Amino acid sequence: MFIVILFFIFPMVVGALFENHSSVAEQYIKGAILELAIFNVCYYILIFVMRSNSLQTLTEGYTIILLALAFIGLGKSLHKRMQYGQQMHDIVLAVKENKLLTIVMLVIIAYQMLRLGVGVPTQVRDSLDYDSMVLQMVENGLVYGWRGTTEFNPQQLMYISPKFVTTPWYVYEAYVAKIIEVHPLIILRTFMPIYIMLLAYMALWFLGRELLYDSCSKRMMFVIICGILYESRLVFGEQSAYMLVWPTWGKSVASAVICTLLIAWYIRIMGQDDSHRCRGDALWLYLVCFAGTATTAAVMMAFPVALGALSLVYGVYKKSLKPIGVGIIGGIPCVMELAIYEVYTHHLLDAWFMRAGV
């Protein structure tokens, strides 16, 4: 029961903290992104400020923050009953007008979710490595720690690649397993793939709205086409493999969810004339990129390149410096992550080892 609350109810309730939602999908996405961004902050505080690697401390601190946000969001949700009623009416109306497209779209999504929930491959070296890290963290109660130790010890991080220490996606998976009290492999093989697939399709729906405006039928067709392309590895290649074979990898989340949202929010900002809403969307672009830095170290380079390409195209098209400014805002979290990575790799580890006498 708690896993339903964590994956499906909490994002909606936390997303209710914010105004100006274009759809239920946007509210859900905002809640999920904010949750991951806050976890990223909590993790950095634990490792680099508190100098602790206690998974229990991280779990308790993050859960308290999450519950507080959910409580506030629930209060706001009660004040938005009329708005939700209108949104549900619009959804029912759209389904009635596009019955065939709705059925096809839901069948594709349900089929992929069901397949992921019962048949995620395990015999892949990287997958075995990632799963073993999560399993060890839950069993030991330590973030990248060794069995039998209860205090922060720099030697424990000596054999962990900096790309894992500075990007806590697998720590987040360990948190989910610990808070729900379900075996990590069950989480990684059943619930997490379904949750990530849901996020991926929510992101595609959100992107479809920015590309196709308010045409519900066109958005459904867009999602259907993307779902079919996911099935065709000859078209999407590694993208399809990551999403439909190894969905719980950090790079899968970055490519299928975060990158899609990055493009969607950038397009929205470029189409905004209201300066107030533009600033709000720029903040969400920043949060999307910051949440992305929690998934994989590859975003440190990939996202600035993507933002640079978008800024160049829009800058030439609009003959304006606004796209460059938006690209810089989105790139700030990546630069921060790169700085943390470099400082950790070349300075912080050395200092910790010297103090430990390594």
Short mmCIF file of C-alpha atoms in Angstrom, two decimals:
data_model
loop_
_atom_site.label_atom_id
_atom_site.label_comp_id
_atom_site.label_asym_id
_atom_site.label_seq_id
_atom_site.Cartn_x
_atom_site.Cartn_y
_atom_site.Cartn_z
CA MET A 1 0.00 0.00 0.00
CA PHE A 2 2.78 2.43 0.91
CA ILE A 3 4.42 1.92 -2.47
CA VAL A 4 1.25 3.20 -4.16
CA ILE A 5 1.34 6.25 -1.90
CA LEU A 6 5.04 6.88 -2.55
CA PHE A 7 4.98 6.47 -6.34
CA PHE A 8 1.51 7.63 -7.31
CA ILE A 9 -0.08 9.77 -4.58
CA PHE A 10 2.89 11.71 -3.19
CA PRO A 11 3.93 13.20 -6.57
CA MET A 12 0.37 14.44 -7.16
CA VAL A 13 0.05 15.89 -3.66
CA VAL A 14 3.51 17.52 -3.72
CA GLY A 15 2.80 18.88 -7.20
CA ALA A 16 -0.30 20.58 -5.80
CA LEU A 17 2.01 23.02 -4.01
CA PHE A 18 2.35 24.92 -7.27
CA GLU A 19 -0.10 26.86 -9.39
CA ASN A 20 -0.72 27.11 -13.13
CA HIS A 21 -0.85 23.42 -14.03
CA SER A 22 -1.87 22.82 -17.62
CA SER A 23 -2.83 19.22 -16.84
CA VAL A 24 -2.80 16.44 -14.26
CA ALA A 25 0.33 15.10 -15.98
CA GLU A 26 2.17 18.36 -15.35
CA GLN A 27 1.22 18.35 -11.67
CA TYR A 28 2.42 14.76 -11.30
CA ILE A 29 5.69 15.54 -13.09
CA LYS A 30 6.37 18.61 -10.96
CA GLY A 31 5.85 16.59 -7.79
CA ALA A 32 8.17 13.80 -8.95
CA ILE A 33 10.89 16.24 -10.07
CA LEU A 34 10.73 18.18 -6.80
CA GLU A 35 11.00 14.94 -4.81
CA LEU A 36 14.14 13.87 -6.68
CA ALA A 37 15.69 17.35 -6.44
CA ILE A 38 15.14 17.44 -2.67
CA PHE A 39 16.62 13.96 -2.31
CA ASN A 40 19.69 15.20 -4.20
CA VAL A 41 20.10 18.05 -1.71
CA CYS A 42 19.62 15.74 1.30
CA TYR A 43 22.22 13.34 -0.07
CA TYR A 44 24.82 16.08 -0.60
CA ILE A 45 24.25 17.37 2.92
CA LEU A 46 24.67 13.86 4.36
CA ILE A 47 27.90 13.02 2.52
CA PHE A 48 29.70 16.33 2.18
CA VAL A 49 28.41 18.41 5.12
CA MET A 50 27.51 15.91 7.86
CA ARG A 51 30.26 13.55 6.62
CA SER A 52 28.05 10.56 7.30
CA ASN A 53 26.99 7.63 5.16
CA SER A 54 24.11 6.40 7.30
CA LEU A 55 21.21 5.33 5.10
CA GLN A 56 18.94 5.48 8.14
CA THR A 57 19.74 9.17 8.72
CA LEU A 58 19.11 9.95 5.06
CA THR A 59 15.86 7.99 5.08
CA GLU A 60 14.51 9.70 8.19
CA GLY A 61 15.50 13.21 7.14
CA TYR A 62 14.17 12.93 3.60
CA THR A 63 10.94 11.24 4.68
CA ILE A 64 10.20 13.99 7.22
CA ILE A 65 10.65 16.65 4.53
CA LEU A 66 8.52 14.67 2.09
CA LEU A 67 5.71 14.21 4.61
CA ALA A 68 5.75 17.92 5.47
CA LEU A 69 5.48 18.87 1.80
CA ALA A 70 2.75 16.29 1.24
CA PHE A 71 0.77 17.62 4.21
CA ILE A 72 0.94 21.18 2.87
CA GLY A 73 0.16 19.98 -0.64
CA LEU A 74 -2.84 18.01 0.61
CA GLY A 75 -4.23 21.16 2.17
CA LYS A 76 -3.84 23.00 -1.12
CA SER A 77 -5.42 20.09 -2.99
CA LEU A 78 -8.58 20.44 -0.91
CA HIS A 79 -8.85 24.07 -2.05
CA LYS A 80 -8.54 22.99 -5.69
CA ARG A 81 -11.51 20.64 -5.80
CA MET A 82 -13.28 22.72 -8.44
CA GLN A 83 -10.15 22.82 -10.61
CA TYR A 84 -9.70 19.04 -10.37
CA GLY A 85 -13.36 18.53 -11.19
CA GLN A 86 -12.96 20.58 -14.35
CA GLN A 87 -9.80 18.69 -15.31
CA MET A 88 -11.55 15.34 -14.86
CA HIS A 89 -14.47 16.60 -16.97
CA ASP A 90 -12.01 17.60 -19.71
CA ILE A 91 -10.32 14.18 -19.55
CA VAL A 92 -13.64 12.31 -19.84
CA LEU A 93 -14.67 14.53 -22.74
CA ALA A 94 -11.35 13.95 -24.53
CA VAL A 95 -11.68 10.18 -24.07
CA LYS A 96 -15.20 10.20 -25.50
CA GLU A 97 -14.06 12.18 -28.54
CA ASN A 98 -11.00 9.95 -29.16
CA LYS A 99 -12.08 6.48 -28.06
CA LEU A 100 -9.98 4.52 -30.55
CA LEU A 101 -6.81 6.56 -29.96
CA THR A 102 -7.31 6.30 -26.19
CA ILE A 103 -7.65 2.51 -26.35
CA VAL A 104 -4.58 2.10 -28.57
CA MET A 105 -2.49 4.43 -26.39
CA LEU A 106 -3.49 2.72 -23.14
CA VAL A 107 -2.95 -0.77 -24.59
CA ILE A 108 0.62 0.12 -25.66
CA ILE A 109 1.45 1.67 -22.28
CA ALA A 110 -0.17 -1.16 -20.29
CA TYR A 111 1.61 -3.80 -22.37
CA GLN A 112 5.02 -2.21 -21.82
CA MET A 113 4.38 -1.71 -18.11
CA LEU A 114 3.22 -5.31 -17.69
CA ARG A 115 6.23 -6.64 -19.56
CA LEU A 116 8.59 -4.55 -17.43
CA GLY A 117 6.83 -5.59 -14.24
CA VAL A 118 7.36 -9.30 -14.88
CA GLY A 119 10.38 -9.61 -17.14
CA VAL A 120 13.24 -7.15 -16.60
CA PRO A 121 16.45 -8.94 -17.71
CA THR A 122 19.10 -9.45 -15.04
CA GLN A 123 21.97 -11.15 -16.87
CA VAL A 124 23.77 -7.95 -17.79
CA ARG A 125 27.00 -6.98 -16.08
CA ASP A 126 26.08 -3.34 -15.44
CA SER A 127 22.64 -4.32 -14.17
CA LEU A 128 24.17 -6.83 -11.77
CA ASP A 129 26.62 -4.19 -10.50
CA TYR A 130 23.91 -1.59 -9.91
CA ASP A 131 21.56 -4.07 -8.25
CA SER A 132 24.31 -5.34 -5.96
CA MET A 133 25.13 -1.77 -4.88
CA VAL A 134 21.50 -1.15 -3.94
CA LEU A 135 21.23 -4.51 -2.18
CA GLN A 136 24.42 -3.91 -0.19
CA MET A 137 23.31 -0.43 0.89
CA VAL A 138 20.00 -1.74 2.21
CA GLU A 139 21.55 -4.73 3.98
CA ASN A 140 24.39 -2.72 5.55
CA GLY A 141 22.37 0.41 6.28
CA LEU A 142 25.23 2.45 4.82
CA VAL A 143 25.57 4.53 1.66
CA TYR A 144 28.35 2.76 -0.25
CA GLY A 145 29.57 1.28 3.02
CA TRP A 146 30.97 -2.00 4.24
CA ARG A 147 29.30 -4.51 6.50
CA GLY A 148 30.19 -4.11 10.17
CA THR A 149 30.90 -0.35 10.05
CA THR A 150 28.55 2.28 11.46
CA GLU A 151 30.52 5.51 11.06
CA PHE A 152 31.69 7.50 8.06
CA ASN A 153 34.93 6.06 6.80
CA PRO A 154 36.66 7.53 3.72
CA GLN A 155 38.20 4.16 2.95
CA GLN A 156 34.73 2.87 2.11
CA LEU A 157 34.52 5.34 -0.77
CA MET A 158 37.96 4.47 -2.10
CA TYR A 159 36.64 1.63 -4.25
CA ILE A 160 33.49 3.41 -5.43
CA SER A 161 33.65 5.36 -8.68
CA PRO A 162 33.16 9.13 -8.15
CA LYS A 163 30.38 9.05 -10.75
CA PHE A 164 28.29 7.01 -8.28
CA VAL A 165 29.22 8.98 -5.17
CA THR A 166 28.27 12.30 -6.81
CA THR A 167 25.03 11.05 -8.43
CA PRO A 168 22.73 9.41 -5.87
CA TRP A 169 20.21 7.62 -8.11
CA TYR A 170 21.08 4.18 -6.75
CA VAL A 171 20.97 5.56 -3.23
CA TYR A 172 17.43 6.72 -4.03
CA GLU A 173 16.53 3.19 -5.10
CA ALA A 174 17.97 1.92 -1.81
CA TYR A 175 15.87 4.51 0.03
CA VAL A 176 12.71 3.27 -1.70
CA ALA A 177 13.46 -0.33 -0.75
CA LYS A 178 14.24 0.63 2.85
CA ILE A 179 11.23 2.87 3.45
CA ILE A 180 8.81 0.35 1.93
CA GLU A 181 10.58 -2.59 3.64
CA VAL A 182 10.49 -4.74 0.52
CA HIS A 183 13.48 -6.67 -0.83
CA PRO A 184 15.49 -4.39 -3.16
CA LEU A 185 15.39 -6.84 -6.07
CA ILE A 186 11.59 -6.91 -5.93
CA ILE A 187 11.57 -3.12 -6.08
CA LEU A 188 14.05 -3.02 -8.96
CA ARG A 189 12.34 -5.79 -10.95
CA THR A 190 8.68 -4.85 -10.52
CA PHE A 191 7.65 -1.52 -9.01
CA MET A 192 10.44 0.84 -10.11
CA PRO A 193 10.24 -0.07 -13.83
CA ILE A 194 6.48 0.61 -13.85
CA TYR A 195 6.95 3.93 -12.04
CA ILE A 196 9.70 5.05 -14.41
CA MET A 197 7.68 4.02 -17.46
CA LEU A 198 4.75 6.06 -16.13
CA LEU A 199 7.03 9.07 -15.70
CA ALA A 200 8.39 8.61 -19.22
CA TYR A 201 4.92 8.65 -20.77
CA MET A 202 3.83 11.57 -18.60
CA ALA A 203 6.88 13.44 -19.90
CA LEU A 204 5.98 12.54 -23.50
CA TRP A 205 2.42 13.78 -22.95
CA PHE A 206 3.81 17.02 -21.52
CA LEU A 207 6.18 17.41 -24.48
CA GLY A 208 3.32 16.68 -26.87
CA ARG A 209 1.34 19.53 -25.39
CA GLU A 210 4.17 21.99 -25.95
CA LEU A 211 4.67 20.78 -29.53
CA LEU A 212 1.03 20.32 -30.53
CA TYR A 213 -0.70 22.82 -28.21
CA ASP A 214 -4.19 21.79 -27.04
CA SER A 215 -5.02 19.17 -29.67
CA CYS A 216 -5.69 16.09 -27.53
CA SER A 217 -5.99 13.75 -30.53
CA LYS A 218 -2.60 14.87 -31.88
CA ARG A 219 -1.00 14.38 -28.46
CA MET A 220 -2.41 10.87 -28.28
CA MET A 221 -1.03 10.10 -31.72
CA PHE A 222 2.33 11.54 -30.65
CA VAL A 223 2.44 9.27 -27.58
CA ILE A 224 1.36 6.25 -29.64
CA ILE A 225 4.10 6.88 -32.21
CA CYS A 226 6.71 7.25 -29.45
CA GLY A 227 5.48 4.01 -27.86
CA ILE A 228 5.83 2.19 -31.17
CA LEU A 229 9.29 3.66 -31.70
CA TYR A 230 10.30 2.44 -28.24
CA GLU A 231 9.47 -1.07 -29.43
CA SER A 232 11.58 -0.62 -32.56
CA ARG A 233 15.20 -0.72 -31.43
CA LEU A 234 16.30 -0.28 -35.04
CA VAL A 235 14.93 3.27 -34.83
CA PHE A 236 15.71 4.40 -31.29
CA GLY A 237 18.61 2.00 -30.63
CA GLU A 238 20.07 2.50 -27.17
CA GLN A 239 17.13 4.71 -26.14
CA SER A 240 14.72 1.80 -26.61
CA ALA A 241 17.09 -0.63 -24.90
CA TYR A 242 17.51 1.60 -21.86
CA MET A 243 13.77 2.24 -21.48
CA LEU A 244 12.38 -1.23 -22.21
CA VAL A 245 15.24 -3.45 -20.99
CA TRP A 246 17.07 -1.57 -18.21
CA PRO A 247 14.60 1.11 -17.03
CA THR A 248 15.99 1.37 -13.49
CA TRP A 249 19.42 2.56 -14.63
CA GLY A 250 20.17 6.20 -13.93
CA LYS A 251 21.01 6.86 -17.57
CA SER A 252 17.63 5.42 -18.58
CA VAL A 253 15.82 7.90 -16.34
CA ALA A 254 17.97 10.74 -17.65
CA SER A 255 17.36 9.95 -21.32
CA ALA A 256 13.68 8.96 -21.24
CA VAL A 257 12.33 11.28 -18.53
CA ILE A 258 14.66 14.16 -17.69
CA CYS A 259 15.84 14.94 -21.22
CA THR A 260 12.24 14.90 -22.50
CA LEU A 261 11.20 17.35 -19.78
CA LEU A 262 14.23 19.55 -20.48
CA ILE A 263 13.17 19.95 -24.12
CA ALA A 264 9.51 20.46 -23.19
CA TRP A 265 10.21 23.21 -20.65
CA TYR A 266 12.68 24.93 -22.95
CA ILE A 267 10.08 25.04 -25.74
CA ARG A 268 7.48 26.35 -23.29
CA ILE A 269 9.75 29.16 -22.13
CA MET A 270 10.49 30.18 -25.71
CA GLY A 271 6.77 30.45 -26.38
CA GLN A 272 6.03 32.53 -23.27
CA ASP A 273 5.33 36.25 -23.49
CA ASP A 274 4.34 36.67 -19.84
CA SER A 275 7.54 37.53 -17.95
CA HIS A 276 6.17 36.23 -14.63
CA ARG A 277 5.32 32.81 -16.05
CA CYS A 278 8.57 32.79 -17.98
CA ARG A 279 10.54 33.17 -14.74
CA GLY A 280 8.51 30.39 -13.14
CA ASP A 281 9.15 28.04 -16.05
CA ALA A 282 12.86 28.95 -16.01
CA LEU A 283 12.95 27.87 -12.36
CA TRP A 284 11.39 24.53 -13.33
CA LEU A 285 13.94 24.10 -16.10
CA TYR A 286 16.63 24.59 -13.46
CA LEU A 287 14.97 22.04 -11.15
CA VAL A 288 14.62 19.52 -13.99
CA CYS A 289 18.33 19.78 -14.76
CA PHE A 290 19.21 19.66 -11.05
CA ALA A 291 17.11 16.52 -10.60
CA GLY A 292 18.84 15.13 -13.69
CA THR A 293 22.23 15.47 -12.01
CA ALA A 294 21.03 12.90 -9.46
CA THR A 295 20.59 10.22 -12.13
CA THR A 296 23.91 9.88 -13.96
CA ALA A 297 27.20 11.73 -14.33
CA ALA A 298 26.69 11.84 -18.10
CA VAL A 299 24.29 14.77 -17.74
CA MET A 300 27.22 16.98 -16.73
CA MET A 301 28.20 17.06 -20.40
CA ALA A 302 25.07 15.91 -22.24
CA PHE A 303 22.65 18.52 -20.92
CA PRO A 304 24.89 21.56 -21.59
CA VAL A 305 25.38 20.27 -25.15
CA ALA A 306 21.61 19.84 -25.60
CA LEU A 307 20.88 23.25 -24.11
CA GLY A 308 23.60 24.82 -26.24
CA ALA A 309 22.09 23.35 -29.41
CA LEU A 310 18.60 24.53 -28.48
CA SER A 311 19.89 28.00 -27.57
CA LEU A 312 21.77 28.31 -30.85
CA VAL A 313 18.76 27.32 -32.96
CA TYR A 314 16.29 29.51 -31.07
CA GLY A 315 18.76 32.40 -30.84
CA VAL A 316 19.21 32.48 -34.62
CA TYR A 317 15.48 31.97 -35.25
CA LYS A 318 14.29 34.66 -32.83
CA LYS A 319 17.33 36.92 -33.22
CA SER A 320 17.42 37.30 -29.46
CA LEU A 321 19.70 36.63 -26.50
CA LYS A 322 16.84 35.21 -24.42
CA PRO A 323 17.49 31.60 -25.55
CA ILE A 324 21.11 31.88 -24.44
CA GLY A 325 20.06 33.11 -21.00
CA VAL A 326 17.59 30.25 -20.65
CA GLY A 327 20.29 27.78 -21.68
CA ILE A 328 22.64 29.19 -19.05
CA ILE A 329 19.97 28.81 -16.34
CA GLY A 330 19.47 25.17 -17.27
CA GLY A 331 23.21 24.55 -17.45
CA ILE A 332 24.00 25.90 -13.96
CA PRO A 333 23.16 22.61 -12.13
CA CYS A 334 25.37 20.69 -14.55
CA VAL A 335 28.29 23.05 -13.91
CA MET A 336 27.70 22.72 -10.16
CA GLU A 337 27.68 18.93 -10.47
CA LEU A 338 30.88 19.01 -12.52
CA ALA A 339 32.54 21.20 -9.87
CA ILE A 340 31.49 18.80 -7.10
CA TYR A 341 32.78 15.88 -9.15
CA GLU A 342 36.15 17.54 -9.76
CA VAL A 343 36.59 18.72 -6.17
CA TYR A 344 35.61 15.31 -4.83
CA THR A 345 37.86 13.43 -7.25
CA HIS A 346 41.00 15.55 -6.97
CA HIS A 347 40.87 17.16 -3.53
CA LEU A 348 38.24 15.88 -1.11
CA LEU A 349 39.13 12.21 -1.41
CA ASP A 350 42.82 12.96 -0.90
CA ALA A 351 42.07 14.99 2.23
CA TRP A 352 39.84 12.26 3.67
CA PHE A 353 42.43 9.58 2.96
CA MET A 354 45.22 11.63 4.57
CA ARG A 355 43.15 12.10 7.73
CA ALA A 356 42.41 8.39 7.80
CA GLY A 357 46.07 7.57 7.32
CA VAL A 358 45.48 5.80 4.01
#
